[in-house]
PDB file of C-alpha atoms in Angstrom:
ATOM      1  CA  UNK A   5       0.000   0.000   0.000  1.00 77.00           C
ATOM      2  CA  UNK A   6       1.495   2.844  -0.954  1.00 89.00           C
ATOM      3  CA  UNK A   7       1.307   6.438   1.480  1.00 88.00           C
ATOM      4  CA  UNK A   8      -1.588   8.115  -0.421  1.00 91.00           C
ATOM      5  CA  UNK A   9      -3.820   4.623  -0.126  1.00 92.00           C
ATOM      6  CA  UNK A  10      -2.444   4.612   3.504  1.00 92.00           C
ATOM      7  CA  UNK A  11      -3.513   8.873   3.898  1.00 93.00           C
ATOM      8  CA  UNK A  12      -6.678   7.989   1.935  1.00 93.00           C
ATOM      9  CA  UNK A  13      -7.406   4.916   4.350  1.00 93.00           C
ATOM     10  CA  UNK A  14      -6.235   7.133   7.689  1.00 90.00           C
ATOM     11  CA  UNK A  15      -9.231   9.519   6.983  1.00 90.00           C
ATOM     12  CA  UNK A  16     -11.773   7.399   5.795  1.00 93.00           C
ATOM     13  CA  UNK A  17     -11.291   5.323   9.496  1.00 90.00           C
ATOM     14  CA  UNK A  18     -10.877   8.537  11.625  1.00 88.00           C
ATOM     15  CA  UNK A  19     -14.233   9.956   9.716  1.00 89.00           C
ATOM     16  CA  UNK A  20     -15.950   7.018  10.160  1.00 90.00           C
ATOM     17  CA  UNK A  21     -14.980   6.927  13.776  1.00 86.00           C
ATOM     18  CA  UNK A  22     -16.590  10.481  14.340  1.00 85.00           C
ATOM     19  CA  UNK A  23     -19.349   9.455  12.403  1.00 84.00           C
ATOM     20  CA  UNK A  24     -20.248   6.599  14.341  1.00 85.00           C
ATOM     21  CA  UNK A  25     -19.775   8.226  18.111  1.00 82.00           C
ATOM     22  CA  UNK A  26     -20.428  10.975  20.554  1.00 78.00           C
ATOM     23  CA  UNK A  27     -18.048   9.192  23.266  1.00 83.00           C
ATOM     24  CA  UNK A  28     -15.046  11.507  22.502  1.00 84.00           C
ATOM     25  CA  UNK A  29     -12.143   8.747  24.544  1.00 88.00           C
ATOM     26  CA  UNK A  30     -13.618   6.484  21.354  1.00 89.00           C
ATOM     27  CA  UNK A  31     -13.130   8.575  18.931  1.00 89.00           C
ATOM     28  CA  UNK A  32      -9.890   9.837  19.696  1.00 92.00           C
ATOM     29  CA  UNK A  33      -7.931   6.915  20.574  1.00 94.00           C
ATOM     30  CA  UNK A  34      -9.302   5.759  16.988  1.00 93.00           C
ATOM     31  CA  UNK A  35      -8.019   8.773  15.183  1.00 94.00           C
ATOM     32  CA  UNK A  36      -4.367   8.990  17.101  1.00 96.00           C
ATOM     33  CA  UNK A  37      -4.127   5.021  15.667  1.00 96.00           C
ATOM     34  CA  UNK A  38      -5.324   5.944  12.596  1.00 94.00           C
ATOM     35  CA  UNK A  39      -2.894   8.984  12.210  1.00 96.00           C
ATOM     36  CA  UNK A  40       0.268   6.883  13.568  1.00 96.00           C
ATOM     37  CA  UNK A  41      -0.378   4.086  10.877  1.00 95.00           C
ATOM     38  CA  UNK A  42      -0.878   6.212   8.203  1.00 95.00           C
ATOM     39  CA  UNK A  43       2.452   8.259   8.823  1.00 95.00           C
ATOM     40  CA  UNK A  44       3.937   5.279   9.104  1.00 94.00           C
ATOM     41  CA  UNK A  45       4.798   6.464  12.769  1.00 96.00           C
ATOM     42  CA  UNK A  46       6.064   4.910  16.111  1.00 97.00           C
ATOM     43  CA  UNK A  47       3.153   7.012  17.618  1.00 97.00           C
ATOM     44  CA  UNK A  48       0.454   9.882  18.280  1.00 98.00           C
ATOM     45  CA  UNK A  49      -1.045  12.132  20.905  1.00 97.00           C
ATOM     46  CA  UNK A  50      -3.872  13.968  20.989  1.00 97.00           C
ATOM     47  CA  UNK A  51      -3.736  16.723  23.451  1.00 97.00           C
ATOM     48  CA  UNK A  52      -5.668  19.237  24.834  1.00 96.00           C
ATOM     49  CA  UNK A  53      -5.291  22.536  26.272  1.00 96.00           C
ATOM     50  CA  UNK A  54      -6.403  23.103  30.166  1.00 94.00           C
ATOM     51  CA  UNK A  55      -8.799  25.287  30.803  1.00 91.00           C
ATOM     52  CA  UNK A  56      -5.625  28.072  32.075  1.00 93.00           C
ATOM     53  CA  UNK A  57      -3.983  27.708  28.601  1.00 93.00           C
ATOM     54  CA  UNK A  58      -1.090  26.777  30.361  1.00 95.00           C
ATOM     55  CA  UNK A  59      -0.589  22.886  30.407  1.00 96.00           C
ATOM     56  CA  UNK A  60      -1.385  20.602  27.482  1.00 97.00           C
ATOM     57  CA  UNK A  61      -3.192  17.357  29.195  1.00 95.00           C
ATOM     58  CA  UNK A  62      -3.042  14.031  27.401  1.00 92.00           C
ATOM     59  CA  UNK A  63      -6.612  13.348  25.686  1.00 92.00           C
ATOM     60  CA  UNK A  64      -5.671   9.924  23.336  1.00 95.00           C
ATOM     61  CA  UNK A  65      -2.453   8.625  22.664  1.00 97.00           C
ATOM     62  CA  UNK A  66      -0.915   5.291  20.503  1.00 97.00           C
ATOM     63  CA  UNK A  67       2.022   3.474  20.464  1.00 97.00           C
ATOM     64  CA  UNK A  68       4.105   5.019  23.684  1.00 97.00           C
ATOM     65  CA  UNK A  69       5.256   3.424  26.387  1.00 97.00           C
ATOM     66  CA  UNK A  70       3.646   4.221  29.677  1.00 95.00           C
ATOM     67  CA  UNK A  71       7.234   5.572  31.226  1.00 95.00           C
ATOM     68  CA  UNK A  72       6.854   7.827  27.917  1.00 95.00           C
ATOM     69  CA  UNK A  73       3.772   9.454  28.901  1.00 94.00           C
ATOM     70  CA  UNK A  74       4.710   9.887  32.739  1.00 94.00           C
ATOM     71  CA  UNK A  75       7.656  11.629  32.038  1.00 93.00           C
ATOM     72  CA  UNK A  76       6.083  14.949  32.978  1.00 92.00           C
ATOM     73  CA  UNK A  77       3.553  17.855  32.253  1.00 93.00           C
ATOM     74  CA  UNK A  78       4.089  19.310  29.017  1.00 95.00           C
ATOM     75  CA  UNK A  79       3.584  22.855  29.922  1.00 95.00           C
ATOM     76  CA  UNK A  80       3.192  25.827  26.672  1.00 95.00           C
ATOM     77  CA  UNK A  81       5.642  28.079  27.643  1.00 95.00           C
ATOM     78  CA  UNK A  82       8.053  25.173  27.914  1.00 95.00           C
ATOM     79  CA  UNK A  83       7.267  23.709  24.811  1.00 95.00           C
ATOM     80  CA  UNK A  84       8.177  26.020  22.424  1.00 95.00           C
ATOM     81  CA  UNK A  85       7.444  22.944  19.477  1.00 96.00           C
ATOM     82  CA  UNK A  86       3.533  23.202  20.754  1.00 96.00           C
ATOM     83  CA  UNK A  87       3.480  27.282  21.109  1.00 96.00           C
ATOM     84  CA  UNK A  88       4.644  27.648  17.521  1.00 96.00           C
ATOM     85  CA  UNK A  89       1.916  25.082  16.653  1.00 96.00           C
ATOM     86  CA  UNK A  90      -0.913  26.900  18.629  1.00 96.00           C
ATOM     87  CA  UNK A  91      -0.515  30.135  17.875  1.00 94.00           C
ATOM     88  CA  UNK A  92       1.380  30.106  14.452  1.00 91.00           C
ATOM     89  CA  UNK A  93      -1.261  28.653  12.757  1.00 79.00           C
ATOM     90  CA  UNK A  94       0.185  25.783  11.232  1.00 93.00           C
ATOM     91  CA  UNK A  95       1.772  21.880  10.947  1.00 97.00           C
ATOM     92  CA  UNK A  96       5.644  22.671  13.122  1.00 97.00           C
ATOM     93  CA  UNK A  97       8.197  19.149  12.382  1.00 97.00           C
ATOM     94  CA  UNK A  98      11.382  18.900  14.386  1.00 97.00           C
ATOM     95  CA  UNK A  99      13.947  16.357  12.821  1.00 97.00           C
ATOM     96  CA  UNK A 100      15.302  15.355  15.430  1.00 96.00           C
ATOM     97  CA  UNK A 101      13.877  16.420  19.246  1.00 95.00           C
ATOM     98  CA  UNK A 102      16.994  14.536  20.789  1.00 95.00           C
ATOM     99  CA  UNK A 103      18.864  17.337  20.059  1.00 94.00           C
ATOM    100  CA  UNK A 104      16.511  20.442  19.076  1.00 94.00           C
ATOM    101  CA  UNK A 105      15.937  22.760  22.364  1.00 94.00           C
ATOM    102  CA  UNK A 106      12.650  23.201  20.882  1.00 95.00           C
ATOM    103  CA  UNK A 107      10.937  19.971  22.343  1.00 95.00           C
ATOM    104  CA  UNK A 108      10.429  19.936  26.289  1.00 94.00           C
ATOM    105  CA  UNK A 109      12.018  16.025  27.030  1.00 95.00           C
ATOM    106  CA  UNK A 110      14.432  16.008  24.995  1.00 95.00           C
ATOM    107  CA  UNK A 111      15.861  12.660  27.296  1.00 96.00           C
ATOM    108  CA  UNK A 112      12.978  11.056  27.595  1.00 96.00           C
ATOM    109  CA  UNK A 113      12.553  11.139  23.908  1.00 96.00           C
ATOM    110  CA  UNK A 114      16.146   9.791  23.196  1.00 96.00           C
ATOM    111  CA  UNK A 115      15.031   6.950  26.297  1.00 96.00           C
ATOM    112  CA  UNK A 116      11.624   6.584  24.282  1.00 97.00           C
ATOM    113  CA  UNK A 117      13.403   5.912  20.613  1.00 97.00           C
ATOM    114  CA  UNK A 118      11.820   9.297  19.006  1.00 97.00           C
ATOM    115  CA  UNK A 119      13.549  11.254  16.763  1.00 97.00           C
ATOM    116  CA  UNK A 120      11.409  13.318  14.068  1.00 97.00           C
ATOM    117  CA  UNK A 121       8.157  15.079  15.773  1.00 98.00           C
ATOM    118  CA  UNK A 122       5.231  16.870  13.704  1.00 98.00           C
ATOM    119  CA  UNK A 123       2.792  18.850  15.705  1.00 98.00           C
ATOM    120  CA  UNK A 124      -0.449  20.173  14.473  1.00 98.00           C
ATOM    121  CA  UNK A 125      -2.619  22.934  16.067  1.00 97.00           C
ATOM    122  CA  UNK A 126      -6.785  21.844  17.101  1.00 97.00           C
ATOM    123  CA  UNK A 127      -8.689  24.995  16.159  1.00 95.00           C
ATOM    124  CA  UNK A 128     -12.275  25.832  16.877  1.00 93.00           C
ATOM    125  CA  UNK A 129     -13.562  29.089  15.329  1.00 91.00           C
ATOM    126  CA  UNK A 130      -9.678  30.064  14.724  1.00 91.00           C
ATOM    127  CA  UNK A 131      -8.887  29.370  18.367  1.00 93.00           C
ATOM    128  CA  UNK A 132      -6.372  26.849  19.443  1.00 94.00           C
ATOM    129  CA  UNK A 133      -7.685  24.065  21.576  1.00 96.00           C
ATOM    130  CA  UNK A 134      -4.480  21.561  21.623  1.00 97.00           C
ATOM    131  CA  UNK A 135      -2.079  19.579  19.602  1.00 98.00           C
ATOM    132  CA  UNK A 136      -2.253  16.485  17.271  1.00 98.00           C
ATOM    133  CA  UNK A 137       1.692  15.141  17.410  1.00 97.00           C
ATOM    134  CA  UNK A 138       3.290  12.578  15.481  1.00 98.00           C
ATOM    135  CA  UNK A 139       6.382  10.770  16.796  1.00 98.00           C
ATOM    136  CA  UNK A 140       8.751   8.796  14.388  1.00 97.00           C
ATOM    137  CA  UNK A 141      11.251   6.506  15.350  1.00 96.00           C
ATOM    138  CA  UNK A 142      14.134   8.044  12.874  1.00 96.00           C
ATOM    139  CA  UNK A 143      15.412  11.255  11.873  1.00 96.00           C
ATOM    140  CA  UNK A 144      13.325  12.683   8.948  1.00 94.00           C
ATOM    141  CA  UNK A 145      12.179  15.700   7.461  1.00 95.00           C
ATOM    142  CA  UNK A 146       8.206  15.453   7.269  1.00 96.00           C
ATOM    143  CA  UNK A 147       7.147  16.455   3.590  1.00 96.00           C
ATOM    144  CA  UNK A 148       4.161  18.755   2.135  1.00 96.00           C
ATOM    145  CA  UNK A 149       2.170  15.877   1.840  1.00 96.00           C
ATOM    146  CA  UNK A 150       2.714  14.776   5.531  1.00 96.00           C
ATOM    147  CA  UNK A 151       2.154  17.985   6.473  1.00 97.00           C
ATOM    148  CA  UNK A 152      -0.993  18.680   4.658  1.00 96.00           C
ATOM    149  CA  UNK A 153      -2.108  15.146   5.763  1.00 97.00           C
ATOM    150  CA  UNK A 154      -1.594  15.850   9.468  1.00 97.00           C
ATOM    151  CA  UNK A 155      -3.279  19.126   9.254  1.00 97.00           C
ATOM    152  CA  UNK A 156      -6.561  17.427   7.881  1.00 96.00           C
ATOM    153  CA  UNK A 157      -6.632  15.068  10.928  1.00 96.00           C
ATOM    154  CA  UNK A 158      -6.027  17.461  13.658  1.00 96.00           C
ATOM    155  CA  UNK A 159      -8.868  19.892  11.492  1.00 95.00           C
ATOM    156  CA  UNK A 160     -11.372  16.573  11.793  1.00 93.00           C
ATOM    157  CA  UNK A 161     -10.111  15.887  15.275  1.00 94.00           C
ATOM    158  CA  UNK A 162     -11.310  19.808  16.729  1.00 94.00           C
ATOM    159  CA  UNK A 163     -14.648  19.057  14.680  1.00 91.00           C
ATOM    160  CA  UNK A 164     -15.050  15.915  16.785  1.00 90.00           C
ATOM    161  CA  UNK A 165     -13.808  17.609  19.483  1.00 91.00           C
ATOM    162  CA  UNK A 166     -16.504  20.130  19.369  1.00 89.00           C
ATOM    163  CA  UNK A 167     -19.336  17.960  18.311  1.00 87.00           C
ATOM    164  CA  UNK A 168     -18.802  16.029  21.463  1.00 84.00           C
ATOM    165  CA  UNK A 169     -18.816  19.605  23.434  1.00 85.00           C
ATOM    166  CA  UNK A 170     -22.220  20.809  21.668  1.00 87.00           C
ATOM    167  CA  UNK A 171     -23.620  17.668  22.284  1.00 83.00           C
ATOM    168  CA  UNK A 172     -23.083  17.383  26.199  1.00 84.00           C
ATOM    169  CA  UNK A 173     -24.648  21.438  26.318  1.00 84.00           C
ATOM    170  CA  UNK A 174     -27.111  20.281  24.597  1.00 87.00           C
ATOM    171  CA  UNK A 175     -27.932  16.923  26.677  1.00 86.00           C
ATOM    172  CA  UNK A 176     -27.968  19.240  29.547  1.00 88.00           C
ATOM    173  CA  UNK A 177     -30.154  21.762  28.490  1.00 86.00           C
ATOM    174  CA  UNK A 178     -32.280  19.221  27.853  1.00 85.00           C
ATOM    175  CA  UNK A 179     -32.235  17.592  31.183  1.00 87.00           C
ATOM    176  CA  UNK A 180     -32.712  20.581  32.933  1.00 85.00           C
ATOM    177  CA  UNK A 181     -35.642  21.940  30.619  1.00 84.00           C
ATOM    178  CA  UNK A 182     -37.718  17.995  31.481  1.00 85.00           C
ATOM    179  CA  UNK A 183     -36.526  18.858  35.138  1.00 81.00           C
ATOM    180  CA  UNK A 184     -38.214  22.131  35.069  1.00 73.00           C
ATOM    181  CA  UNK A 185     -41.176  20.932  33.711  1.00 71.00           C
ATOM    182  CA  UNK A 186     -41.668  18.024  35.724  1.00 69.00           C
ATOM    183  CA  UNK A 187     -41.659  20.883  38.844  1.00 71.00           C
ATOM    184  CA  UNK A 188     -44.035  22.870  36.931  1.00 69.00           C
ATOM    185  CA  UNK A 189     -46.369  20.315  36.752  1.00 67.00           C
ATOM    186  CA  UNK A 190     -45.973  18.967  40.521  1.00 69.00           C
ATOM    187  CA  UNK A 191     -46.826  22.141  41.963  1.00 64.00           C
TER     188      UNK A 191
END
């Protein structure tokens, strides 16, 4: 299979995924496995930002290790990899984060096996809402196509994201509106 059948295949799975559930864990864990495979990629995370803006918390991940994923909080203005992605606007790649002061965990990467790292903002209404990264196992430039790919995930993966927020508002509206009434009509 060659890596447009594979980029073709990665979006038809994460679409059907949001297309098929509300449950946001589901749907993300199937669209960071999706993503990895297609990139042909040790692994993914999905992360999102805290409700300070300050700390990106882990929302779906594939393929790490758990040592990987305890090796601390990835805070924004220590990440300077996931600032450029937020609030640049677009896909950021590091080579190699072993050795680019960019990337937080630098160690724990080289401990991990990670080399090359694309990051991709999560925009709602041209805000940033977290991260979709991609981990690779070697040093590699990611190309256009990569890029472009990764872009289109992270662009489903706020859509989901949000559909899965509008929903839950809307559940509750809903529950409190039959509560109300249900008072109205006891009294």
């Amino acid at each position: 299979m060659d890596r447009y059948e594979r980029f073709y295949r990665g979006l038809h799975e994460a679409v059907s995924a949001i297309n098929s559930s509300l449950d946001p864990a589901t749907v993300l864990e199937k669209i960071v496995e999706q993503t990895a495979k297609a990139m042909d990629a040790k692994g993914c995370t999905l992360r999102l930002l805290g409700k300070s803006g300050k700390m990106l918390r882990a929302g779906a991940t594939y393929g790490l290790s758990r040592n990987y994923l305890r090796k601390g909080p990835v805070e924004v203005a220590k990440s300077e990899v996931d600032r450029e992605a937020l609030f640049g606007g677009g896909v950021v790649c590091i080579a190699d984060a072993c050795a680019d002061p960019r990337f937080q965990y630098p160690e724990a990467a080289r401990e991990e096996g990670i080399h090359a790292v694309a990051v991709a903002p999560l925009t709602v209404d041209g805000k940033a809402i977290g991260v979709l990264r991609v981990y690779a196992g070697d040093v590699r430039e990611f190309d256009a196509a990569e890029k472009e790919f990764l872009q289109s995930i992270a662009d489903l993966s706020a859509i989901a994201i949000e559909n899965a927020r509008l929903h839950q508002a809307l559940k509750t509206d809903y529950e409190m509106l039959t509560a109300y009434e249900y008072r109205i009509f006891e009294d």
